[in-house]
Amino acid sequence: MDYLIKIQMLLQIEKRKLMFLVVLVALTHLLCQSLMLPYGNALVSLFPSGEKASKLSTQSSFKTVMHENTYNIGISTNNASLLELVRGVKYYRLGADVEDTEGSMVKDEDRRSNIASDGDAMDDDFNFDFIEDEALDNDNPFQVNRDMEEGFKMQRDESQERAFMLHEENMSSISLDANTRTAQDEISTVGTPTSSPVVVSPAANLFIKPVVQMNSGSRVRRSTDFAPAVFSNKTKELSDGKDHSMLQNNFAVPNNGSLLESKPVKRKMRCEMPPKTVMLIDEMQRLLVRHRARSRSMRPRWSSERDREILQAKLQIENAAVLKNDPNLYAPVFRNISMFKRSYELMERLLKIYVYKEGEKPIFHQPILKGLYASEGWFMKLMEGNKHFVVKDPRKAHLFYMPFSSRMLEYTLYVRNSHNRTNLRQYLKNYSEKIAAKYRFWNRTGGADHFLVACHDWAPYETRHHMEHCIKALCNADVTMGFKIGRDISLPETYVRSARNPLRDIGGKPSSQRHILAFYAGNMHGYLRPILLDYWKDKDPDMKIFGPMPPGVASKMNYIQHMKSSKYCICPKGYEVNSPRVVEAIFYECVPVIISDNFVPPFFEVLNWDAFSVIIAEKDIPNLKNILISIPEEKYIKMQLSVKKVQRHFLWHANPVKYDLFHMTLHSIWYNRVFQIKLR
């Protein structure tokens, strides 16, 4: 009996200890929650009704708690859009303060998707759009804000998460006086009514100041300009005489205080606005010199005989004998003809490339030889069929080529109108992981001796992170989109109308017979071209600046004749910095006038663009004619001669010839690898 009493006493003691431990854990949990949650709603996460809100707070660092009497949003899509906004704010704030790249390079994917993979439609139905000017899908204009899009769809990496958390802590001290604003200043345009307003809790002090736009006398807020606020558990009436900041996704409050569902507001795309930062050509020159002076390539995990061969080639290039003239090359169009000539000779003698066999058609090993994406297709075709540079044994290779088509990647995998390209990037990520698992060469250098050639506007995004150390030959050579001067290659964007005869209609009139000062015709894509036409269309007889020209053979020949008869061909950016008109102008022996801030001209590491082009800042469009007429006639004649001399470096041939576009692309990849190499 005594033993039973003792056992019961021990059990009671243990039960008290256990209860004390449970209470202690609960108190610790509540204390941690009250310190860590942004708005002190610690108890919410402990109950089933608060589970969803707790998860939302953990995911986005914004806690949104709807009052139980708040009227339902109505349809699930609106709820989804609110959740997307909560998720998207993280990217928007991070993109504004850390790096505005991933979600900003979408041109118009619906427009791109209309292009047939074989390019026949572009070849036959010529409508003077030339590359980036393909017709928009008028039934479904791309209206999703580009800065917000990727925040809805993409996973952030750990470094971005840390940056966001630091930024959030800094922003937590920012608050706006609710009494200084009227409810109408913070609301959208109105739509379908409901019954009761949803207001913001006074405790919600963590949000970004709304940016409003004037539209027909009303102030329309942009959902991309602020974060969603926390809704109070106690709703307040607007009639209480106090002003409240209304931070909702798809709702608006009119003067009578009723809650209305707002109509969707068209948001501006990144390509419709000037860049936030500008790097002019002079700064690019200095950046190239700095990067040449200090290599940024990853050191290999172990050295190889191929590395030592490249290092020896680098010494020979740097100490190349001075060459003032060469019968096969025109010195003025090169930065340093001596180094170029020596580097090209060493490339022909030494360079060996392994082409990965992995990957299935049509994304891999299926080149497009006509139309918009001809550059990546022609290089793929000529590289895979080359017997001089390509080796079957990867141990003998200095470089490794990943033969995929960025155009076919989009054509095959992109879900039209989805505005989500995550699966495209994931596909290439899986590919790089596959070759890294099968071969040891990727892991040796982190991909620094691997290269890709891509001409689609989405290529910078598709190859981010998992191919970050590779050498990228890109048409979209935008320094604000991650293009690395001195490592990456600016690939010329070429419009090829005939795969059988890529040199059709080549050439132009001599300089003495070019009576048009400047010429441009094309669609109004992007923000820059409307500005160009606003200043110069029908304003000056010497400036032949037009908008879209009608389709048809007659218009096609008229366009070509204008380029062949003009001194200067204007090459303004479209949706992205690159434009086919640069190569097109050279093709017709017209001096290109490049108007595109942050654009790295093709083969920037070896060519002297000052000798055969005019590069002006976008802000100087009003002075365009003054800039052109200020160029002396003697200098223009030299520039036009240089255009004719440099033309050979921008041409595709069915069978590659020395110094043509295929060899120039390959040489620039080799050249940048030579100056990037490091040994342990």
PDB file of N, CA and C in Angstrom, residues 180-262:
ATOM      1  N   THR A 180      -3.219  62.911 -42.574  1.00  0.00           N
ATOM      2  CA  THR A 180      -2.814  63.868 -43.599  1.00  0.00           C
ATOM      3  C   THR A 180      -3.332  63.504 -44.966  1.00  0.00           C
ATOM      4  N   ARG A 181      -4.009  62.370 -45.080  1.00  0.00           N
ATOM      5  CA  ARG A 181      -4.495  61.920 -46.385  1.00  0.00           C
ATOM      6  C   ARG A 181      -5.997  61.703 -46.335  1.00  0.00           C
ATOM      7  N   THR A 182      -6.639  61.915 -47.424  1.00  0.00           N
ATOM      8  CA  THR A 182      -8.044  61.544 -47.546  1.00  0.00           C
ATOM      9  C   THR A 182      -8.126  60.163 -48.134  1.00  0.00           C
ATOM     10  N   ALA A 183      -9.256  59.516 -47.863  1.00  0.00           N
ATOM     11  CA  ALA A 183      -9.406  58.155 -48.383  1.00  0.00           C
ATOM     12  C   ALA A 183      -9.361  58.129 -49.893  1.00  0.00           C
ATOM     13  N   GLN A 184      -9.821  59.191 -50.520  1.00  0.00           N
ATOM     14  CA  GLN A 184      -9.858  59.197 -51.988  1.00  0.00           C
ATOM     15  C   GLN A 184      -8.476  59.247 -52.586  1.00  0.00           C
ATOM     16  N   ASP A 185      -7.486  59.810 -51.853  1.00  0.00           N
ATOM     17  CA  ASP A 185      -6.124  59.881 -52.364  1.00  0.00           C
ATOM     18  C   ASP A 185      -5.494  58.517 -52.448  1.00  0.00           C
ATOM     19  N   GLU A 186      -6.004  57.556 -51.687  1.00  0.00           N
ATOM     20  CA  GLU A 186      -5.355  56.259 -51.609  1.00  0.00           C
ATOM     21  C   GLU A 186      -6.130  55.163 -52.335  1.00  0.00           C
ATOM     22  N   ILE A 187      -7.155  55.527 -53.103  1.00  0.00           N
ATOM     23  CA  ILE A 187      -8.010  54.509 -53.690  1.00  0.00           C
ATOM     24  C   ILE A 187      -7.881  54.467 -55.187  1.00  0.00           C
ATOM     25  N   SER A 188      -8.375  53.398 -55.763  1.00  0.00           N
ATOM     26  CA  SER A 188      -8.351  53.228 -57.207  1.00  0.00           C
ATOM     27  C   SER A 188      -9.663  53.699 -57.792  1.00  0.00           C
ATOM     28  N   THR A 189      -9.764  53.597 -59.099  1.00  0.00           N
ATOM     29  CA  THR A 189     -11.032  53.879 -59.752  1.00  0.00           C
ATOM     30  C   THR A 189     -12.055  52.843 -59.346  1.00  0.00           C
ATOM     31  N   VAL A 190     -13.314  53.174 -59.443  1.00  0.00           N
ATOM     32  CA  VAL A 190     -14.352  52.359 -58.839  1.00  0.00           C
ATOM     33  C   VAL A 190     -14.949  51.391 -59.832  1.00  0.00           C
ATOM     34  N   GLY A 191     -15.614  50.346 -59.254  1.00  0.00           N
ATOM     35  CA  GLY A 191     -16.233  49.334 -60.092  1.00  0.00           C
ATOM     36  C   GLY A 191     -17.554  48.899 -59.506  1.00  0.00           C
ATOM     37  N   THR A 192     -17.689  47.593 -59.175  1.00  0.00           N
ATOM     38  CA  THR A 192     -18.946  47.047 -58.687  1.00  0.00           C
ATOM     39  C   THR A 192     -19.053  47.216 -57.186  1.00  0.00           C
ATOM     40  N   PRO A 193     -20.161  47.703 -56.634  1.00  0.00           N
ATOM     41  CA  PRO A 193     -20.254  47.969 -55.199  1.00  0.00           C
ATOM     42  C   PRO A 193     -20.460  46.711 -54.383  1.00  0.00           C
ATOM     43  N   THR A 194     -20.014  46.801 -53.109  1.00  0.00           N
ATOM     44  CA  THR A 194     -20.394  45.827 -52.085  1.00  0.00           C
ATOM     45  C   THR A 194     -20.960  46.628 -50.921  1.00  0.00           C
ATOM     46  N   SER A 195     -20.849  46.144 -49.702  1.00  0.00           N
ATOM     47  CA  SER A 195     -21.592  46.787 -48.635  1.00  0.00           C
ATOM     48  C   SER A 195     -20.759  47.559 -47.641  1.00  0.00           C
ATOM     49  N   SER A 196     -19.624  47.024 -47.218  1.00  0.00           N
ATOM     50  CA  SER A 196     -18.913  47.645 -46.115  1.00  0.00           C
ATOM     51  C   SER A 196     -17.463  47.832 -46.454  1.00  0.00           C
ATOM     52  N   PRO A 197     -16.865  48.933 -46.044  1.00  0.00           N
ATOM     53  CA  PRO A 197     -15.460  49.179 -46.380  1.00  0.00           C
ATOM     54  C   PRO A 197     -14.519  48.372 -45.529  1.00  0.00           C
ATOM     55  N   VAL A 198     -13.351  48.078 -46.086  1.00  0.00           N
ATOM     56  CA  VAL A 198     -12.263  47.464 -45.334  1.00  0.00           C
ATOM     57  C   VAL A 198     -11.231  48.539 -45.107  1.00  0.00           C
ATOM     58  N   VAL A 199     -10.846  48.749 -43.870  1.00  0.00           N
ATOM     59  CA  VAL A 199      -9.923  49.838 -43.567  1.00  0.00           C
ATOM     60  C   VAL A 199      -8.652  49.285 -42.984  1.00  0.00           C
ATOM     61  N   VAL A 200      -7.660  50.144 -42.930  1.00  0.00           N
ATOM     62  CA  VAL A 200      -6.338  49.739 -42.475  1.00  0.00           C
ATOM     63  C   VAL A 200      -6.179  50.000 -40.999  1.00  0.00           C
ATOM     64  N   SER A 201      -5.596  49.065 -40.322  1.00  0.00           N
ATOM     65  CA  SER A 201      -5.350  49.241 -38.897  1.00  0.00           C
ATOM     66  C   SER A 201      -4.360  50.348 -38.651  1.00  0.00           C
ATOM     67  N   PRO A 202      -4.556  51.183 -37.602  1.00  0.00           N
ATOM     68  CA  PRO A 202      -3.558  52.216 -37.273  1.00  0.00           C
ATOM     69  C   PRO A 202      -2.217  51.628 -36.911  1.00  0.00           C
ATOM     70  N   ALA A 203      -2.230  50.366 -36.479  1.00  0.00           N
ATOM     71  CA  ALA A 203      -0.966  49.735 -36.111  1.00  0.00           C
ATOM     72  C   ALA A 203      -0.130  49.345 -37.306  1.00  0.00           C
ATOM     73  N   ALA A 204      -0.717  49.395 -38.492  1.00  0.00           N
ATOM     74  CA  ALA A 204       0.011  48.983 -39.692  1.00  0.00           C
ATOM     75  C   ALA A 204       0.927  50.107 -40.141  1.00  0.00           C
ATOM     76  N   ASN A 205       2.142  50.070 -39.681  1.00  0.00           N
ATOM     77  CA  ASN A 205       3.083  51.156 -39.996  1.00  0.00           C
ATOM     78  C   ASN A 205       4.165  50.732 -40.956  1.00  0.00           C
ATOM     79  N   LEU A 206       4.033  49.542 -41.547  1.00  0.00           N
ATOM     80  CA  LEU A 206       5.069  49.048 -42.448  1.00  0.00           C
ATOM     81  C   LEU A 206       4.517  48.950 -43.858  1.00  0.00           C
ATOM     82  N   PHE A 207       4.646  50.011 -44.604  1.00  0.00           N
ATOM     83  CA  PHE A 207       4.266  49.971 -46.001  1.00  0.00           C
ATOM     84  C   PHE A 207       4.987  51.068 -46.734  1.00  0.00           C
ATOM     85  N   ILE A 208       4.989  50.937 -48.049  1.00  0.00           N
ATOM     86  CA  ILE A 208       5.686  51.895 -48.891  1.00  0.00           C
ATOM     87  C   ILE A 208       4.711  52.955 -49.335  1.00  0.00           C
ATOM     88  N   LYS A 209       5.145  54.184 -49.357  1.00  0.00           N
ATOM     89  CA  LYS A 209       4.288  55.292 -49.746  1.00  0.00           C
ATOM     90  C   LYS A 209       3.747  55.077 -51.161  1.00  0.00           C
ATOM     91  N   PRO A 210       2.418  55.147 -51.328  1.00  0.00           N
ATOM     92  CA  PRO A 210       1.858  54.942 -52.665  1.00  0.00           C
ATOM     93  C   PRO A 210       2.305  56.012 -53.643  1.00  0.00           C
ATOM     94  N   VAL A 211       2.482  55.593 -54.892  1.00  0.00           N
ATOM     95  CA  VAL A 211       2.774  56.524 -55.969  1.00  0.00           C
ATOM     96  C   VAL A 211       1.540  56.587 -56.846  1.00  0.00           C
ATOM     97  N   VAL A 212       1.010  57.769 -57.057  1.00  0.00           N
ATOM     98  CA  VAL A 212      -0.229  57.909 -57.790  1.00  0.00           C
ATOM     99  C   VAL A 212       0.017  58.594 -59.100  1.00  0.00           C
ATOM    100  N   GLN A 213      -0.882  58.360 -60.047  1.00  0.00           N
ATOM    101  CA  GLN A 213      -0.802  58.968 -61.355  1.00  0.00           C
ATOM    102  C   GLN A 213      -2.076  59.749 -61.605  1.00  0.00           C
ATOM    103  N   MET A 214      -1.955  60.887 -62.276  1.00  0.00           N
ATOM    104  CA  MET A 214      -3.113  61.681 -62.634  1.00  0.00           C
ATOM    105  C   MET A 214      -3.743  61.078 -63.888  1.00  0.00           C
ATOM    106  N   ASN A 215      -5.022  60.794 -63.801  1.00  0.00           N
ATOM    107  CA  ASN A 215      -5.715  60.191 -64.940  1.00  0.00           C
ATOM    108  C   ASN A 215      -7.139  60.720 -64.966  1.00  0.00           C
ATOM    109  N   SER A 216      -7.397  61.649 -65.890  1.00  0.00           N
ATOM    110  CA  SER A 216      -8.720  62.239 -66.042  1.00  0.00           C
ATOM    111  C   SER A 216      -9.195  62.874 -64.741  1.00  0.00           C
ATOM    112  N   GLY A 217      -8.301  63.514 -64.049  1.00  0.00           N
ATOM    113  CA  GLY A 217      -8.668  64.245 -62.846  1.00  0.00           C
ATOM    114  C   GLY A 217      -8.688  63.408 -61.595  1.00  0.00           C
ATOM    115  N   SER A 218      -8.543  62.107 -61.669  1.00  0.00           N
ATOM    116  CA  SER A 218      -8.528  61.257 -60.490  1.00  0.00           C
ATOM    117  C   SER A 218      -7.145  60.701 -60.282  1.00  0.00           C
ATOM    118  N   ARG A 219      -6.842  60.359 -59.042  1.00  0.00           N
ATOM    119  CA  ARG A 219      -5.534  59.812 -58.720  1.00  0.00           C
ATOM    120  C   ARG A 219      -5.656  58.306 -58.655  1.00  0.00           C
ATOM    121  N   VAL A 220      -4.947  57.644 -59.513  1.00  0.00           N
ATOM    122  CA  VAL A 220      -5.028  56.185 -59.610  1.00  0.00           C
ATOM    123  C   VAL A 220      -3.759  55.594 -59.047  1.00  0.00           C
ATOM    124  N   ARG A 221      -3.898  54.763 -58.054  1.00  0.00           N
ATOM    125  CA  ARG A 221      -2.715  54.182 -57.451  1.00  0.00           C
ATOM    126  C   ARG A 221      -2.232  53.011 -58.281  1.00  0.00           C
ATOM    127  N   ARG A 222      -0.942  52.748 -58.214  1.00  0.00           N
ATOM    128  CA  ARG A 222      -0.344  51.590 -58.879  1.00  0.00           C
ATOM    129  C   ARG A 222      -0.013  50.549 -57.842  1.00  0.00           C
ATOM    130  N   SER A 223      -0.519  49.334 -58.048  1.00  0.00           N
ATOM    131  CA  SER A 223      -0.313  48.289 -57.043  1.00  0.00           C
ATOM    132  C   SER A 223       1.134  47.888 -56.923  1.00  0.00           C
ATOM    133  N   THR A 224       1.965  48.247 -57.891  1.00  0.00           N
ATOM    134  CA  THR A 224       3.380  47.893 -57.812  1.00  0.00           C
ATOM    135  C   THR A 224       4.172  48.867 -56.977  1.00  0.00           C
ATOM    136  N   ASP A 225       3.542  49.962 -56.545  1.00  0.00           N
ATOM    137  CA  ASP A 225       4.289  50.997 -55.860  1.00  0.00           C
ATOM    138  C   ASP A 225       4.204  50.902 -54.350  1.00  0.00           C
ATOM    139  N   PHE A 226       3.485  49.944 -53.811  1.00  0.00           N
ATOM    140  CA  PHE A 226       3.432  49.825 -52.364  1.00  0.00           C
ATOM    141  C   PHE A 226       3.124  48.403 -51.966  1.00  0.00           C
ATOM    142  N   ALA A 227       3.375  48.121 -50.699  1.00  0.00           N
ATOM    143  CA  ALA A 227       3.112  46.798 -50.162  1.00  0.00           C
ATOM    144  C   ALA A 227       1.721  46.743 -49.575  1.00  0.00           C
ATOM    145  N   PRO A 228       1.078  45.575 -49.550  1.00  0.00           N
ATOM    146  CA  PRO A 228      -0.242  45.468 -48.935  1.00  0.00           C
ATOM    147  C   PRO A 228      -0.149  45.665 -47.441  1.00  0.00           C
ATOM    148  N   ALA A 229      -1.079  46.386 -46.883  1.00  0.00           N
ATOM    149  CA  ALA A 229      -1.046  46.672 -45.462  1.00  0.00           C
ATOM    150  C   ALA A 229      -1.791  45.595 -44.686  1.00  0.00           C
ATOM    151  N   VAL A 230      -1.722  45.678 -43.369  1.00  0.00           N
ATOM    152  CA  VAL A 230      -2.422  44.747 -42.501  1.00  0.00           C
ATOM    153  C   VAL A 230      -3.796  45.302 -42.198  1.00  0.00           C
ATOM    154  N   PHE A 231      -4.811  44.474 -42.317  1.00  0.00           N
ATOM    155  CA  PHE A 231      -6.172  44.907 -42.052  1.00  0.00           C
ATOM    156  C   PHE A 231      -6.506  44.652 -40.588  1.00  0.00           C
ATOM    157  N   SER A 232      -7.166  45.591 -39.970  1.00  0.00           N
ATOM    158  CA  SER A 232      -7.477  45.511 -38.550  1.00  0.00           C
ATOM    159  C   SER A 232      -8.574  44.499 -38.281  1.00  0.00           C
ATOM    160  N   ASN A 233      -8.579  43.941 -37.068  1.00  0.00           N
ATOM    161  CA  ASN A 233      -9.670  43.075 -36.657  1.00  0.00           C
ATOM    162  C   ASN A 233     -10.921  43.873 -36.313  1.00  0.00           C
ATOM    163  N   LYS A 234     -10.768  45.148 -36.163  1.00  0.00           N
ATOM    164  CA  LYS A 234     -11.902  46.015 -35.871  1.00  0.00           C
ATOM    165  C   LYS A 234     -12.087  46.969 -37.029  1.00  0.00           C
ATOM    166  N   THR A 235     -13.163  46.821 -37.773  1.00  0.00           N
ATOM    167  CA  THR A 235     -13.405  47.717 -38.891  1.00  0.00           C
ATOM    168  C   THR A 235     -13.870  49.061 -38.381  1.00  0.00           C
ATOM    169  N   LYS A 236     -13.481  50.121 -39.119  1.00  0.00           N
ATOM    170  CA  LYS A 236     -13.864  51.476 -38.760  1.00  0.00           C
ATOM    171  C   LYS A 236     -14.648  52.096 -39.892  1.00  0.00           C
ATOM    172  N   GLU A 237     -15.552  52.933 -39.579  1.00  0.00           N
ATOM    173  CA  GLU A 237     -16.351  53.602 -40.578  1.00  0.00           C
ATOM    174  C   GLU A 237     -15.612  54.828 -41.086  1.00  0.00           C
ATOM    175  N   LEU A 238     -15.711  55.068 -42.397  1.00  0.00           N
ATOM    176  CA  LEU A 238     -15.092  56.256 -42.959  1.00  0.00           C
ATOM    177  C   LEU A 238     -15.773  57.519 -42.478  1.00  0.00           C
ATOM    178  N   SER A 239     -16.999  57.378 -41.990  1.00  0.00           N
ATOM    179  CA  SER A 239     -17.737  58.557 -41.547  1.00  0.00           C
ATOM    180  C   SER A 239     -17.323  59.039 -40.173  1.00  0.00           C
ATOM    181  N   ASP A 240     -16.298  58.398 -39.555  1.00  0.00           N
ATOM    182  CA  ASP A 240     -15.913  58.820 -38.216  1.00  0.00           C
ATOM    183  C   ASP A 240     -15.087  60.099 -38.221  1.00  0.00           C
ATOM    184  N   GLY A 241     -14.893  60.677 -39.403  1.00  0.00           N
ATOM    185  CA  GLY A 241     -14.194  61.948 -39.478  1.00  0.00           C
ATOM    186  C   GLY A 241     -12.706  61.819 -39.628  1.00  0.00           C
ATOM    187  N   LYS A 242     -12.201  60.605 -39.669  1.00  0.00           N
ATOM    188  CA  LYS A 242     -10.760  60.394 -39.794  1.00  0.00           C
ATOM    189  C   LYS A 242     -10.447  59.860 -41.182  1.00  0.00           C
ATOM    190  N   ASP A 243      -9.243  60.178 -41.646  1.00  0.00           N
ATOM    191  CA  ASP A 243      -8.796  59.683 -42.942  1.00  0.00           C
ATOM    192  C   ASP A 243      -8.061  58.368 -42.748  1.00  0.00           C
ATOM    193  N   HIS A 244      -8.220  57.483 -43.694  1.00  0.00           N
ATOM    194  CA  HIS A 244      -7.565  56.181 -43.607  1.00  0.00           C
ATOM    195  C   HIS A 244      -6.882  55.876 -44.926  1.00  0.00           C
ATOM    196  N   SER A 245      -5.674  55.304 -44.837  1.00  0.00           N
ATOM    197  CA  SER A 245      -4.949  54.904 -46.050  1.00  0.00           C
ATOM    198  C   SER A 245      -5.471  53.562 -46.513  1.00  0.00           C
ATOM    199  N   MET A 246      -6.060  53.558 -47.677  1.00  0.00           N
ATOM    200  CA  MET A 246      -6.630  52.332 -48.211  1.00  0.00           C
ATOM    201  C   MET A 246      -5.595  51.641 -49.074  1.00  0.00           C
ATOM    202  N   LEU A 247      -5.089  50.517 -48.616  1.00  0.00           N
ATOM    203  CA  LEU A 247      -4.074  49.777 -49.352  1.00  0.00           C
ATOM    204  C   LEU A 247      -4.647  48.421 -49.712  1.00  0.00           C
ATOM    205  N   GLN A 248      -5.410  48.392 -50.797  1.00  0.00           N
ATOM    206  CA  GLN A 248      -6.038  47.163 -51.238  1.00  0.00           C
ATOM    207  C   GLN A 248      -5.572  46.834 -52.631  1.00  0.00           C
ATOM    208  N   ASN A 249      -5.834  45.607 -53.037  1.00  0.00           N
ATOM    209  CA  ASN A 249      -5.369  45.158 -54.341  1.00  0.00           C
ATOM    210  C   ASN A 249      -6.340  45.517 -55.453  1.00  0.00           C
ATOM    211  N   ASN A 250      -7.556  45.036 -55.364  1.00  0.00           N
ATOM    212  CA  ASN A 250      -8.513  45.227 -56.453  1.00  0.00           C
ATOM    213  C   ASN A 250      -9.762  45.977 -56.004  1.00  0.00           C
ATOM    214  N   PHE A 251      -9.635  46.802 -54.963  1.00  0.00           N
ATOM    215  CA  PHE A 251     -10.801  47.474 -54.439  1.00  0.00           C
ATOM    216  C   PHE A 251     -10.585  48.966 -54.345  1.00  0.00           C
ATOM    217  N   ALA A 252     -11.695  49.698 -54.325  1.00  0.00           N
ATOM    218  CA  ALA A 252     -11.646  51.142 -54.246  1.00  0.00           C
ATOM    219  C   ALA A 252     -12.803  51.630 -53.393  1.00  0.00           C
ATOM    220  N   VAL A 253     -12.643  52.813 -52.836  1.00  0.00           N
ATOM    221  CA  VAL A 253     -13.693  53.404 -52.022  1.00  0.00           C
ATOM    222  C   VAL A 253     -14.044  54.756 -52.592  1.00  0.00           C
ATOM    223  N   PRO A 254     -15.269  54.952 -53.066  1.00  0.00           N
ATOM    224  CA  PRO A 254     -15.668  56.251 -53.592  1.00  0.00           C
ATOM    225  C   PRO A 254     -16.001  57.205 -52.467  1.00  0.00           C
ATOM    226  N   ASN A 255     -16.506  58.366 -52.814  1.00  0.00           N
ATOM    227  CA  ASN A 255     -16.785  59.386 -51.819  1.00  0.00           C
ATOM    228  C   ASN A 255     -17.849  58.955 -50.833  1.00  0.00           C
ATOM    229  N   ASN A 256     -18.792  58.102 -51.227  1.00  0.00           N
ATOM    230  CA  ASN A 256     -19.857  57.692 -50.323  1.00  0.00           C
ATOM    231  C   ASN A 256     -19.438  56.608 -49.347  1.00  0.00           C
ATOM    232  N   GLY A 257     -18.192  56.157 -49.441  1.00  0.00           N
ATOM    233  CA  GLY A 257     -17.663  55.226 -48.464  1.00  0.00           C
ATOM    234  C   GLY A 257     -17.935  53.776 -48.740  1.00  0.00           C
ATOM    235  N   SER A 258     -18.637  53.404 -49.794  1.00  0.00           N
ATOM    236  CA  SER A 258     -18.926  52.002 -50.085  1.00  0.00           C
ATOM    237  C   SER A 258     -17.743  51.354 -50.780  1.00  0.00           C
ATOM    238  N   LEU A 259     -17.559  50.083 -50.538  1.00  0.00           N
ATOM    239  CA  LEU A 259     -16.446  49.334 -51.114  1.00  0.00           C
ATOM    240  C   LEU A 259     -16.794  48.885 -52.521  1.00  0.00           C
ATOM    241  N   LEU A 260     -15.967  49.218 -53.470  1.00  0.00           N
ATOM    242  CA  LEU A 260     -16.211  48.854 -54.858  1.00  0.00           C
ATOM    243  C   LEU A 260     -15.029  48.091 -55.400  1.00  0.00           C
ATOM    244  N   GLU A 261     -15.292  47.164 -56.277  1.00  0.00           N
ATOM    245  CA  GLU A 261     -14.216  46.442 -56.939  1.00  0.00           C
ATOM    246  C   GLU A 261     -13.715  47.280 -58.106  1.00  0.00           C
ATOM    247  N   SER A 262     -12.423  47.564 -58.101  1.00  0.00           N
ATOM    248  CA  SER A 262     -11.865  48.445 -59.118  1.00  0.00           C
ATOM    249  C   SER A 262     -11.682  47.715 -60.429  1.00  0.00           C
TER     250      SER A 262
END
